[in-house]
Every structure is written in C-alpha cells, then in structure tokens.
C-alpha cells in the first residue's frame, strides 16, 4: 500500500477529493495522517468522518514546527506528503526527509509566493485581466511556491468571472490534476 500524509489549513475540499478517490478505488493508497496548523480547519472534520488520524501543530516558531513535525511524522510509514491548501512554510528537516508536493491555484511562477493563497490568488488574476489561469503541482522546497513544477492545467478566465467563480473552476481542474499526479507517484511514473 502507498502511504500518504496530507497537510491542510482550511476547508479541505482538496483533501476530500483525495479521500473520495481512495474510497472509490481509483487511488491505491491510504492517508496515514492529516496535519493542520489550524485547530478549526474543516479539513480535520473531514478526516475524522473518514476514520483518518489527525494532528494539530502545537509549536509557534518555524524551527520548532519543523522539529515537531519531524518527530510526529517519524511514527508513520510515509511515501508522499501532499500539501492541499496548507499555508505554513515547510522546514528543512521535512524537506530533507520526505518527498513533498504542493498544489497551488495559479499558473506558477505567476501569482505565487507569500500571501498568495485561495481567493487572493484568483482576485489578483482578475485584477490583472489575465485571459487564463490554472493550477500547478510542484515539489516543495524552502521557498513558497518555488519548487520545480510537476504539472500544470490551464483554465480560461471568462470576462464576467469573479474571484469566486474562477476559484470554483480552478479548484475543479486542480483536484483532477492532483489526483492524477498522486496516481503517477503511486505507479512510479513520478518520484
Ligand atoms: C486550493 O485551491 C489550494 O490550491 C489553495 O487553497 C485551496 C484550498 O482549498 N492553496 C493555496 O493557495 C496555497 N498557496 P481546500 O481547503 O478546500 O482544499
């Protein structure tokens, strides 16, 4: 069995897509743990509803969080860590020990970096009158949204799109792409 850990800070609809594909048999994997920095993240409720263990980050400094997660994760078998709407930086211990991927709701390198998450990204795309946006899966390194790009999906921006309508289109494409990338890791097509 291929073992995933998913990090999520908010709603967790991306986590839900992974859970759904595991439960319907299209992803031959399990989720060992869902990690959140936010005790109120709905992602934690989604995990619990599916019998998945959860962990809430306790420390406050970057170094302490890295050490804490390194210790916690050492208790689980892990093939891949997926950041699915996780807003904290990942520290050097985790980067050295694990393969981590992140999904980001824009065509990186555009509209990435600190503060660029969720609706902020889509609003910036609209404000810049972009004709297209999309979703990117990339490896995680020590800088926000700067790791090497694994795959991108393009989504057209309609003239009447708002940040909310664009978010829903991008997120639909993003979930399909992320599940396919995870499947490629499971099958050794990506590593
Ligand atoms: C997703 O679109 C994800 O790409 C984005 O937040 C959303 C999370 O939705 N992540 C970032 O913007 C990270 N920079 P969810 O909580 O419903 O899965």
mmCIF file of N, CA and C in Angstrom, residues 55-186:
data_model
loop_
_atom_site.group_PDB
_atom_site.id
_atom_site.type_symbol
_atom_site.label_atom_id
_atom_site.label_comp_id
_atom_site.label_asym_id
_atom_site.label_seq_id
_atom_site.Cartn_x
_atom_site.Cartn_y
_atom_site.Cartn_z
ATOM 1 N N UNK A 55 -3.612 15.444 13.257
ATOM 2 C CA UNK A 55 -2.632 16.042 14.159
ATOM 3 C C UNK A 55 -2.645 17.557 13.980
ATOM 4 N N UNK A 56 -2.726 18.272 15.096
ATOM 5 C CA UNK A 56 -2.708 19.742 15.055
ATOM 6 C C UNK A 56 -1.354 20.237 15.560
ATOM 7 N N UNK A 57 -0.726 21.032 14.730
ATOM 8 C CA UNK A 57 0.588 21.605 15.045
ATOM 9 C C UNK A 57 0.504 22.460 16.313
ATOM 10 N N UNK A 58 1.460 22.245 17.222
ATOM 11 C CA UNK A 58 1.422 22.954 18.510
ATOM 12 C C UNK A 58 2.408 24.125 18.587
ATOM 13 N N UNK A 59 3.586 23.951 18.003
ATOM 14 C CA UNK A 59 4.628 24.975 18.197
ATOM 15 C C UNK A 59 4.352 26.214 17.364
ATOM 16 N N UNK A 60 5.057 27.284 17.731
ATOM 17 C CA UNK A 60 4.794 28.569 17.074
ATOM 18 C C UNK A 60 5.932 29.062 16.199
ATOM 19 N N UNK A 61 7.161 28.624 16.483
ATOM 20 C CA UNK A 61 8.243 29.127 15.632
ATOM 21 C C UNK A 61 8.499 28.140 14.491
ATOM 22 N N UNK A 62 9.085 28.676 13.450
ATOM 23 C CA UNK A 62 9.378 27.876 12.247
ATOM 24 C C UNK A 62 10.247 26.660 12.596
ATOM 25 N N UNK A 63 11.328 26.896 13.360
ATOM 26 C CA UNK A 63 12.253 25.794 13.711
ATOM 27 C C UNK A 63 11.547 24.749 14.563
ATOM 28 N N UNK A 64 10.773 25.224 15.561
ATOM 29 C CA UNK A 64 10.093 24.282 16.462
ATOM 30 C C UNK A 64 9.037 23.475 15.705
ATOM 31 N N UNK A 65 8.367 24.114 14.754
ATOM 32 C CA UNK A 65 7.353 23.391 13.974
ATOM 33 C C UNK A 65 8.003 22.297 13.136
ATOM 34 N N UNK A 66 9.157 22.622 12.580
ATOM 35 C CA UNK A 66 9.875 21.639 11.757
ATOM 36 C C UNK A 66 10.288 20.440 12.622
ATOM 37 N N UNK A 67 10.826 20.714 13.801
ATOM 38 C CA UNK A 67 11.255 19.631 14.703
ATOM 39 C C UNK A 67 10.047 18.816 15.172
ATOM 40 N N UNK A 68 8.972 19.515 15.512
ATOM 41 C CA UNK A 68 7.764 18.831 15.991
ATOM 42 C C UNK A 68 7.201 17.901 14.912
ATOM 43 N N UNK A 69 7.094 18.410 13.710
ATOM 44 C CA UNK A 69 6.517 17.578 12.636
ATOM 45 C C UNK A 69 7.444 16.430 12.272
ATOM 46 N N UNK A 70 8.735 16.681 12.323
ATOM 47 C CA UNK A 70 9.689 15.620 12.026
ATOM 48 C C UNK A 70 9.519 14.462 13.017
ATOM 49 N N UNK A 71 9.342 14.811 14.280
ATOM 50 C CA UNK A 71 9.136 13.801 15.334
ATOM 51 C C UNK A 71 7.791 13.071 15.138
ATOM 52 N N UNK A 72 6.738 13.814 14.911
ATOM 53 C CA UNK A 72 5.401 13.206 14.756
ATOM 54 C C UNK A 72 5.372 12.285 13.536
ATOM 55 N N UNK A 73 5.908 12.780 12.427
ATOM 56 C CA UNK A 73 5.818 12.005 11.181
ATOM 57 C C UNK A 73 6.689 10.752 11.219
ATOM 58 N N UNK A 74 7.715 10.763 12.082
ATOM 59 C CA UNK A 74 8.596 9.582 12.166
ATOM 60 C C UNK A 74 7.835 8.361 12.667
ATOM 61 N N UNK A 75 6.659 8.567 13.228
ATOM 62 C CA UNK A 75 5.863 7.446 13.754
ATOM 63 C C UNK A 75 4.988 6.791 12.691
ATOM 64 N N UNK A 76 5.040 7.294 11.466
ATOM 65 C CA UNK A 76 4.164 6.768 10.406
ATOM 66 C C UNK A 76 4.987 6.319 9.200
ATOM 67 N N UNK A 77 4.499 5.283 8.500
ATOM 68 C CA UNK A 77 5.099 4.977 7.205
ATOM 69 C C UNK A 77 4.595 5.995 6.183
ATOM 70 N N UNK A 78 5.484 6.642 5.462
ATOM 71 C CA UNK A 78 5.062 7.718 4.544
ATOM 72 C C UNK A 78 5.817 7.609 3.222
ATOM 73 N N UNK A 79 5.069 7.558 2.124
ATOM 74 C CA UNK A 79 5.688 7.598 0.798
ATOM 75 C C UNK A 79 5.676 9.002 0.210
ATOM 76 N N UNK A 80 4.623 9.766 0.517
ATOM 77 C CA UNK A 80 4.469 11.083 -0.104
ATOM 78 C C UNK A 80 3.659 11.980 0.828
ATOM 79 N N UNK A 81 4.116 13.224 0.966
ATOM 80 C CA UNK A 81 3.346 14.223 1.718
ATOM 81 C C UNK A 81 2.745 15.197 0.716
ATOM 82 N N UNK A 82 1.434 15.406 0.829
ATOM 83 C CA UNK A 82 0.713 16.283 -0.090
ATOM 84 C C UNK A 82 0.228 17.509 0.679
ATOM 85 N N UNK A 83 0.659 18.694 0.248
ATOM 86 C CA UNK A 83 0.137 19.937 0.819
ATOM 87 C C UNK A 83 -1.094 20.322 0.010
ATOM 88 N N UNK A 84 -2.248 20.306 0.671
ATOM 89 C CA UNK A 84 -3.522 20.558 -0.013
ATOM 90 C C UNK A 84 -4.198 21.733 0.681
ATOM 91 N N UNK A 85 -3.787 22.953 0.302
ATOM 92 C CA UNK A 85 -4.312 24.136 0.975
ATOM 93 C C UNK A 85 -3.675 24.328 2.332
ATOM 94 N N UNK A 86 -2.363 24.064 2.417
ATOM 95 C CA UNK A 86 -1.615 24.259 3.677
ATOM 96 C C UNK A 86 -0.820 25.546 3.560
ATOM 97 N N UNK A 87 -0.938 26.411 4.552
ATOM 98 C CA UNK A 87 -0.438 27.771 4.387
ATOM 99 C C UNK A 87 0.906 28.057 5.058
ATOM 100 N N UNK A 88 1.423 27.107 5.822
ATOM 101 C CA UNK A 88 2.706 27.363 6.509
ATOM 102 C C UNK A 88 3.878 26.889 5.645
ATOM 103 N N UNK A 89 5.025 27.543 5.871
ATOM 104 C CA UNK A 89 6.263 27.097 5.221
ATOM 105 C C UNK A 89 6.666 25.733 5.764
ATOM 106 N N UNK A 90 7.293 24.941 4.936
ATOM 107 C CA UNK A 90 7.812 23.639 5.361
ATOM 108 C C UNK A 90 9.296 23.795 5.681
ATOM 109 N N UNK A 91 9.705 23.222 6.809
ATOM 110 C CA UNK A 91 11.077 23.395 7.278
ATOM 111 C C UNK A 91 12.066 22.415 6.663
ATOM 112 N N UNK A 92 13.367 22.670 6.904
ATOM 113 C CA UNK A 92 14.415 21.878 6.244
ATOM 114 C C UNK A 92 14.452 20.403 6.647
ATOM 115 N N UNK A 93 14.070 20.082 7.897
ATOM 116 C CA UNK A 93 14.078 18.661 8.287
ATOM 117 C C UNK A 93 13.089 17.871 7.427
ATOM 118 N N UNK A 94 11.883 18.402 7.271
ATOM 119 C CA UNK A 94 10.874 17.694 6.484
ATOM 120 C C UNK A 94 11.300 17.604 5.021
ATOM 121 N N UNK A 95 11.858 18.698 4.515
ATOM 122 C CA UNK A 95 12.270 18.703 3.106
ATOM 123 C C UNK A 95 13.364 17.653 2.878
ATOM 124 N N UNK A 96 14.264 17.505 3.875
ATOM 125 C CA UNK A 96 15.345 16.525 3.733
ATOM 126 C C UNK A 96 14.823 15.084 3.846
ATOM 127 N N UNK A 97 13.779 14.900 4.625
ATOM 128 C CA UNK A 97 13.347 13.526 4.942
ATOM 129 C C UNK A 97 12.276 12.977 4.000
ATOM 130 N N UNK A 98 11.494 13.844 3.380
ATOM 131 C CA UNK A 98 10.311 13.366 2.652
ATOM 132 C C UNK A 98 10.220 13.955 1.247
ATOM 133 N N UNK A 99 9.457 13.270 0.406
ATOM 134 C CA UNK A 99 9.027 13.864 -0.858
ATOM 135 C C UNK A 99 7.728 14.601 -0.567
ATOM 136 N N UNK A 100 7.745 15.898 -0.829
ATOM 137 C CA UNK A 100 6.552 16.728 -0.584
ATOM 138 C C UNK A 100 6.132 17.407 -1.875
ATOM 139 N N UNK A 101 4.817 17.400 -2.128
ATOM 140 C CA UNK A 101 4.286 18.154 -3.259
ATOM 141 C C UNK A 101 3.211 19.112 -2.755
ATOM 142 N N UNK A 102 3.026 20.193 -3.519
ATOM 143 C CA UNK A 102 2.017 21.200 -3.173
ATOM 144 C C UNK A 102 1.167 21.471 -4.399
ATOM 145 N N UNK A 103 -0.114 21.715 -4.164
ATOM 146 C CA UNK A 103 -0.949 22.194 -5.255
ATOM 147 C C UNK A 103 -1.244 23.670 -5.019
ATOM 148 N N UNK A 104 -1.105 24.447 -6.095
ATOM 149 C CA UNK A 104 -1.295 25.896 -5.991
ATOM 150 C C UNK A 104 -2.275 26.336 -7.089
ATOM 151 N N UNK A 105 -3.219 27.240 -6.751
ATOM 152 C CA UNK A 105 -4.278 27.567 -7.715
ATOM 153 C C UNK A 105 -3.936 28.684 -8.692
ATOM 154 N N UNK A 106 -2.750 28.615 -9.298
ATOM 155 C CA UNK A 106 -2.415 29.542 -10.387
ATOM 156 C C UNK A 106 -1.376 28.862 -11.268
ATOM 157 N N UNK A 107 -1.071 29.528 -12.379
ATOM 158 C CA UNK A 107 -0.023 29.031 -13.271
ATOM 159 C C UNK A 107 1.302 29.596 -12.776
ATOM 160 N N UNK A 108 1.897 28.922 -11.793
ATOM 161 C CA UNK A 108 3.192 29.376 -11.274
ATOM 162 C C UNK A 108 4.194 29.455 -12.422
ATOM 163 N N UNK A 109 5.148 30.404 -12.429
ATOM 164 C CA UNK A 109 5.502 31.273 -11.315
ATOM 165 C C UNK A 109 4.584 32.484 -11.118
ATOM 166 N N UNK A 110 3.551 32.610 -11.936
ATOM 167 C CA UNK A 110 2.644 33.739 -11.741
ATOM 168 C C UNK A 110 1.785 33.521 -10.496
ATOM 169 N N UNK A 111 1.564 34.575 -9.759
ATOM 170 C CA UNK A 111 0.624 34.592 -8.630
ATOM 171 C C UNK A 111 0.953 33.554 -7.561
ATOM 172 N N UNK A 112 2.247 33.454 -7.271
ATOM 173 C CA UNK A 112 2.680 32.606 -6.158
ATOM 174 C C UNK A 112 3.374 33.438 -5.099
ATOM 175 N N UNK A 113 3.841 32.769 -4.069
ATOM 176 C CA UNK A 113 4.610 33.436 -3.016
ATOM 177 C C UNK A 113 3.767 33.729 -1.794
ATOM 178 N N UNK A 114 4.408 34.354 -0.813
ATOM 179 C CA UNK A 114 3.753 34.607 0.471
ATOM 180 C C UNK A 114 2.496 35.454 0.288
ATOM 181 N N UNK A 115 1.443 35.084 0.979
ATOM 182 C CA UNK A 115 0.179 35.831 0.902
ATOM 183 C C UNK A 115 -0.684 35.435 -0.281
ATOM 184 N N UNK A 116 -0.108 34.717 -1.232
ATOM 185 C CA UNK A 116 -0.868 34.311 -2.414
ATOM 186 C C UNK A 116 -1.478 32.931 -2.145
ATOM 187 N N UNK A 117 -2.684 32.967 -1.608
ATOM 188 C CA UNK A 117 -3.388 31.708 -1.392
ATOM 189 C C UNK A 117 -4.884 31.955 -1.561
ATOM 190 N N UNK A 118 -5.571 30.883 -1.896
ATOM 191 C CA UNK A 118 -7.023 30.939 -2.006
ATOM 192 C C UNK A 118 -7.513 32.095 -2.864
ATOM 193 N N UNK A 119 -8.518 32.821 -2.363
ATOM 194 C CA UNK A 119 -9.175 33.864 -3.154
ATOM 195 C C UNK A 119 -8.245 35.021 -3.516
ATOM 196 N N UNK A 120 -7.195 35.244 -2.708
ATOM 197 C CA UNK A 120 -6.233 36.312 -3.043
ATOM 198 C C UNK A 120 -5.616 36.064 -4.416
ATOM 199 N N UNK A 121 -5.339 34.792 -4.690
ATOM 200 C CA UNK A 121 -4.734 34.430 -5.974
ATOM 201 C C UNK A 121 -5.711 34.770 -7.107
ATOM 202 N N UNK A 122 -6.941 34.318 -6.964
ATOM 203 C CA UNK A 122 -7.912 34.491 -8.053
ATOM 204 C C UNK A 122 -8.272 35.964 -8.253
ATOM 205 N N UNK A 123 -8.325 36.725 -7.155
ATOM 206 C CA UNK A 123 -8.596 38.162 -7.274
ATOM 207 C C UNK A 123 -7.463 38.861 -8.026
ATOM 208 N N UNK A 124 -6.231 38.451 -7.734
ATOM 209 C CA UNK A 124 -5.078 39.056 -8.420
ATOM 210 C C UNK A 124 -5.113 38.737 -9.916
ATOM 211 N N UNK A 125 -5.495 37.532 -10.260
ATOM 212 C CA UNK A 125 -5.600 37.131 -11.677
ATOM 213 C C UNK A 125 -6.647 37.991 -12.386
ATOM 214 N N UNK A 126 -7.789 38.207 -11.732
ATOM 215 C CA UNK A 126 -8.860 39.039 -12.314
ATOM 216 C C UNK A 126 -8.384 40.493 -12.424
ATOM 217 N N UNK A 127 -7.758 40.991 -11.375
ATOM 218 C CA UNK A 127 -7.306 42.390 -11.372
ATOM 219 C C UNK A 127 -6.300 42.658 -12.492
ATOM 220 N N UNK A 128 -5.529 41.621 -12.866
ATOM 221 C CA UNK A 128 -4.535 41.785 -13.930
ATOM 222 C C UNK A 128 -5.099 41.434 -15.312
ATOM 223 N N UNK A 129 -6.408 41.225 -15.373
ATOM 224 C CA UNK A 129 -7.092 40.955 -16.652
ATOM 225 C C UNK A 129 -6.448 39.795 -17.416
ATOM 226 N N UNK A 130 -6.040 38.786 -16.689
ATOM 227 C CA UNK A 130 -5.461 37.603 -17.345
ATOM 228 C C UNK A 130 -6.551 36.876 -18.136
ATOM 229 N N UNK A 131 -6.158 36.301 -19.256
ATOM 230 C CA UNK A 131 -7.112 35.540 -20.064
ATOM 231 C C UNK A 131 -7.164 34.084 -19.633
ATOM 232 N N UNK A 132 -6.110 33.660 -18.905
ATOM 233 C CA UNK A 132 -6.136 32.287 -18.398
ATOM 234 C C UNK A 132 -5.457 32.220 -17.038
ATOM 235 N N UNK A 133 -5.914 31.209 -16.304
ATOM 236 C CA UNK A 133 -5.267 30.883 -15.040
ATOM 237 C C UNK A 133 -5.106 29.371 -15.020
ATOM 238 N N UNK A 134 -5.045 28.788 -13.847
ATOM 239 C CA UNK A 134 -4.889 27.339 -13.816
ATOM 240 C C UNK A 134 -4.410 26.858 -12.478
ATOM 241 N N UNK A 135 -3.879 25.655 -12.485
ATOM 242 C CA UNK A 135 -3.396 25.045 -11.247
ATOM 243 C C UNK A 135 -2.054 24.388 -11.512
ATOM 244 N N UNK A 136 -1.201 24.435 -10.493
ATOM 245 C CA UNK A 136 0.155 23.894 -10.603
ATOM 246 C C UNK A 136 0.401 22.916 -9.467
ATOM 247 N N UNK A 137 0.973 21.762 -9.781
ATOM 248 C CA UNK A 137 1.522 20.888 -8.740
ATOM 249 C C UNK A 137 3.036 20.979 -8.851
ATOM 250 N N UNK A 138 3.683 21.204 -7.701
ATOM 251 C CA UNK A 138 5.144 21.322 -7.723
ATOM 252 C C UNK A 138 5.746 20.656 -6.495
ATOM 253 N N UNK A 139 7.024 20.314 -6.599
ATOM 254 C CA UNK A 139 7.749 19.828 -5.430
ATOM 255 C C UNK A 139 7.923 20.991 -4.460
ATOM 256 N N UNK A 140 7.955 20.654 -3.165
ATOM 257 C CA UNK A 140 8.112 21.686 -2.141
ATOM 258 C C UNK A 140 9.597 21.858 -1.841
ATOM 259 N N UNK A 141 10.048 23.100 -1.871
ATOM 260 C CA UNK A 141 11.403 23.395 -1.389
ATOM 261 C C UNK A 141 11.307 24.485 -0.330
ATOM 262 N N UNK A 142 12.412 25.149 -0.039
ATOM 263 C CA UNK A 142 12.421 26.045 1.117
ATOM 264 C C UNK A 142 11.833 27.421 0.827
ATOM 265 N N UNK A 143 11.329 27.652 -0.377
ATOM 266 C CA UNK A 143 10.700 28.936 -0.688
ATOM 267 C C UNK A 143 9.261 28.689 -1.125
ATOM 268 N N UNK A 144 8.357 29.571 -0.707
ATOM 269 C CA UNK A 144 6.951 29.446 -1.083
ATOM 270 C C UNK A 144 6.776 29.331 -2.602
ATOM 271 N N UNK A 145 6.150 28.249 -3.033
ATOM 272 C CA UNK A 145 5.699 28.105 -4.426
ATOM 273 C C UNK A 145 6.821 28.152 -5.459
ATOM 274 N N UNK A 146 8.070 27.817 -5.031
ATOM 275 C CA UNK A 146 9.196 27.944 -5.949
ATOM 276 C C UNK A 146 9.798 26.597 -6.374
ATOM 277 N N UNK A 147 9.332 25.495 -5.805
ATOM 278 C CA UNK A 147 9.911 24.193 -6.150
ATOM 279 C C UNK A 147 9.621 23.829 -7.598
ATOM 280 N N UNK A 148 10.343 22.843 -8.114
ATOM 281 C CA UNK A 148 10.194 22.543 -9.541
ATOM 282 C C UNK A 148 8.786 22.054 -9.855
ATOM 283 N N UNK A 149 8.324 22.521 -11.001
ATOM 284 C CA UNK A 149 6.938 22.274 -11.403
ATOM 285 C C UNK A 149 6.793 20.863 -11.956
ATOM 286 N N UNK A 150 5.770 20.167 -11.469
ATOM 287 C CA UNK A 150 5.487 18.804 -11.930
ATOM 288 C C UNK A 150 4.458 18.832 -13.062
ATOM 289 N N UNK A 151 3.391 19.582 -12.885
ATOM 290 C CA UNK A 151 2.342 19.606 -13.908
ATOM 291 C C UNK A 151 1.473 20.860 -13.746
ATOM 292 N N UNK A 152 0.924 21.326 -14.864
ATOM 293 C CA UNK A 152 0.009 22.469 -14.829
ATOM 294 C C UNK A 152 -1.218 22.199 -15.687
ATOM 295 N N UNK A 153 -2.341 22.714 -15.252
ATOM 296 C CA UNK A 153 -3.571 22.663 -16.038
ATOM 297 C C UNK A 153 -4.038 24.096 -16.252
ATOM 298 N N UNK A 154 -4.377 24.428 -17.497
ATOM 299 C CA UNK A 154 -4.820 25.789 -17.819
ATOM 300 C C UNK A 154 -6.343 25.868 -17.759
ATOM 301 N N UNK A 155 -6.815 27.009 -17.271
ATOM 302 C CA UNK A 155 -8.260 27.258 -17.173
ATOM 303 C C UNK A 155 -8.514 28.646 -17.745
ATOM 304 N N UNK A 156 -9.480 28.758 -18.667
ATOM 305 C CA UNK A 156 -9.781 30.074 -19.250
ATOM 306 C C UNK A 156 -10.468 30.966 -18.217
ATOM 307 N N UNK A 157 -10.116 32.254 -18.242
ATOM 308 C CA UNK A 157 -10.815 33.239 -17.400
ATOM 309 C C UNK A 157 -11.878 33.899 -18.278
ATOM 310 N N UNK A 158 -13.139 33.814 -17.860
ATOM 311 C CA UNK A 158 -14.225 34.438 -18.629
ATOM 312 C C UNK A 158 -14.326 35.914 -18.239
ATOM 313 N N UNK A 159 -14.800 36.774 -19.179
ATOM 314 C CA UNK A 159 -14.865 38.218 -18.887
ATOM 315 C C UNK A 159 -15.689 38.539 -17.632
ATOM 316 N N UNK A 160 -16.692 37.726 -17.362
ATOM 317 C CA UNK A 160 -17.542 38.010 -16.190
ATOM 318 C C UNK A 160 -17.146 37.220 -14.948
ATOM 319 N N UNK A 161 -15.981 36.565 -14.970
ATOM 320 C CA UNK A 161 -15.563 35.808 -13.789
ATOM 321 C C UNK A 161 -15.290 36.726 -12.601
ATOM 322 N N UNK A 162 -15.694 36.256 -11.430
ATOM 323 C CA UNK A 162 -15.280 36.885 -10.169
ATOM 324 C C UNK A 162 -14.238 35.959 -9.549
ATOM 325 N N UNK A 163 -13.622 36.427 -8.472
ATOM 326 C CA UNK A 163 -12.650 35.552 -7.788
ATOM 327 C C UNK A 163 -13.319 34.237 -7.391
ATOM 328 N N UNK A 164 -14.579 34.327 -6.994
ATOM 329 C CA UNK A 164 -15.278 33.112 -6.539
ATOM 330 C C UNK A 164 -15.564 32.149 -7.691
ATOM 331 N N UNK A 165 -16.036 32.673 -8.819
ATOM 332 C CA UNK A 165 -16.360 31.764 -9.938
ATOM 333 C C UNK A 165 -15.074 31.174 -10.520
ATOM 334 N N UNK A 166 -14.032 32.007 -10.570
ATOM 335 C CA UNK A 166 -12.752 31.493 -11.078
ATOM 336 C C UNK A 166 -12.209 30.431 -10.122
ATOM 337 N N UNK A 167 -12.322 30.690 -8.816
ATOM 338 C CA UNK A 167 -11.846 29.706 -7.828
ATOM 339 C C UNK A 167 -12.530 28.368 -8.037
ATOM 340 N N UNK A 168 -13.819 28.389 -8.281
ATOM 341 C CA UNK A 168 -14.501 27.100 -8.388
ATOM 342 C C UNK A 168 -14.075 26.356 -9.650
ATOM 343 N N UNK A 169 -13.824 27.091 -10.746
ATOM 344 C CA UNK A 169 -13.348 26.423 -11.977
ATOM 345 C C UNK A 169 -11.930 25.877 -11.784
ATOM 346 N N UNK A 170 -11.074 26.714 -11.202
ATOM 347 C CA UNK A 170 -9.681 26.284 -10.999
ATOM 348 C C UNK A 170 -9.631 25.097 -10.037
ATOM 349 N N UNK A 171 -10.422 25.155 -8.977
ATOM 350 C CA UNK A 171 -10.371 24.064 -7.991
ATOM 351 C C UNK A 171 -10.863 22.748 -8.577
ATOM 352 N N UNK A 172 -11.850 22.822 -9.472
ATOM 353 C CA UNK A 172 -12.316 21.572 -10.102
ATOM 354 C C UNK A 172 -11.183 20.960 -10.921
ATOM 355 N N UNK A 173 -10.508 21.788 -11.720
ATOM 356 C CA UNK A 173 -9.385 21.294 -12.541
ATOM 357 C C UNK A 173 -8.223 20.843 -11.654
ATOM 358 N N UNK A 174 -8.009 21.576 -10.588
ATOM 359 C CA UNK A 174 -6.896 21.308 -9.667
ATOM 360 C C UNK A 174 -7.024 19.934 -9.013
ATOM 361 N N UNK A 175 -8.238 19.582 -8.642
ATOM 362 C CA UNK A 175 -8.460 18.292 -7.964
ATOM 363 C C UNK A 175 -8.171 17.139 -8.920
ATOM 364 N N UNK A 176 -8.645 17.269 -10.158
ATOM 365 C CA UNK A 176 -8.402 16.211 -11.160
ATOM 366 C C UNK A 176 -6.898 16.054 -11.360
ATOM 367 N N UNK A 177 -6.218 17.177 -11.523
ATOM 368 C CA UNK A 177 -4.771 17.150 -11.769
ATOM 369 C C UNK A 177 -4.023 16.539 -10.584
ATOM 370 N N UNK A 178 -4.367 16.952 -9.377
ATOM 371 C CA UNK A 178 -3.641 16.470 -8.195
ATOM 372 C C UNK A 178 -3.812 14.967 -8.030
ATOM 373 N N UNK A 179 -5.025 14.491 -8.211
ATOM 374 C CA UNK A 179 -5.267 13.048 -8.081
ATOM 375 C C UNK A 179 -4.452 12.285 -9.139
ATOM 376 N N UNK A 180 -4.367 12.827 -10.352
ATOM 377 C CA UNK A 180 -3.575 12.165 -11.405
ATOM 378 C C UNK A 180 -2.093 12.155 -11.055
ATOM 379 N N UNK A 181 -1.618 13.263 -10.495
ATOM 380 C CA UNK A 181 -0.197 13.318 -10.109
ATOM 381 C C UNK A 181 0.081 12.315 -8.984
ATOM 382 N N UNK A 182 -0.797 12.256 -7.995
ATOM 383 C CA UNK A 182 -0.608 11.275 -6.907
ATOM 384 C C UNK A 182 -0.606 9.865 -7.488
ATOM 385 N N UNK A 183 -1.517 9.604 -8.416
ATOM 386 C CA UNK A 183 -1.569 8.282 -9.054
ATOM 387 C C UNK A 183 -0.254 7.970 -9.774
ATOM 388 N N UNK A 184 0.341 8.978 -10.378
ATOM 389 C CA UNK A 184 1.630 8.781 -11.055
ATOM 390 C C UNK A 184 2.746 8.476 -10.047
ATOM 391 N N UNK A 185 2.684 9.084 -8.884
ATOM 392 C CA UNK A 185 3.640 8.729 -7.822
ATOM 393 C C UNK A 185 3.419 7.278 -7.385
ATOM 394 N N UNK A 186 2.171 6.906 -7.193
ATOM 395 C CA UNK A 186 1.854 5.544 -6.744
ATOM 396 C C UNK A 186 2.416 4.524 -7.737
#
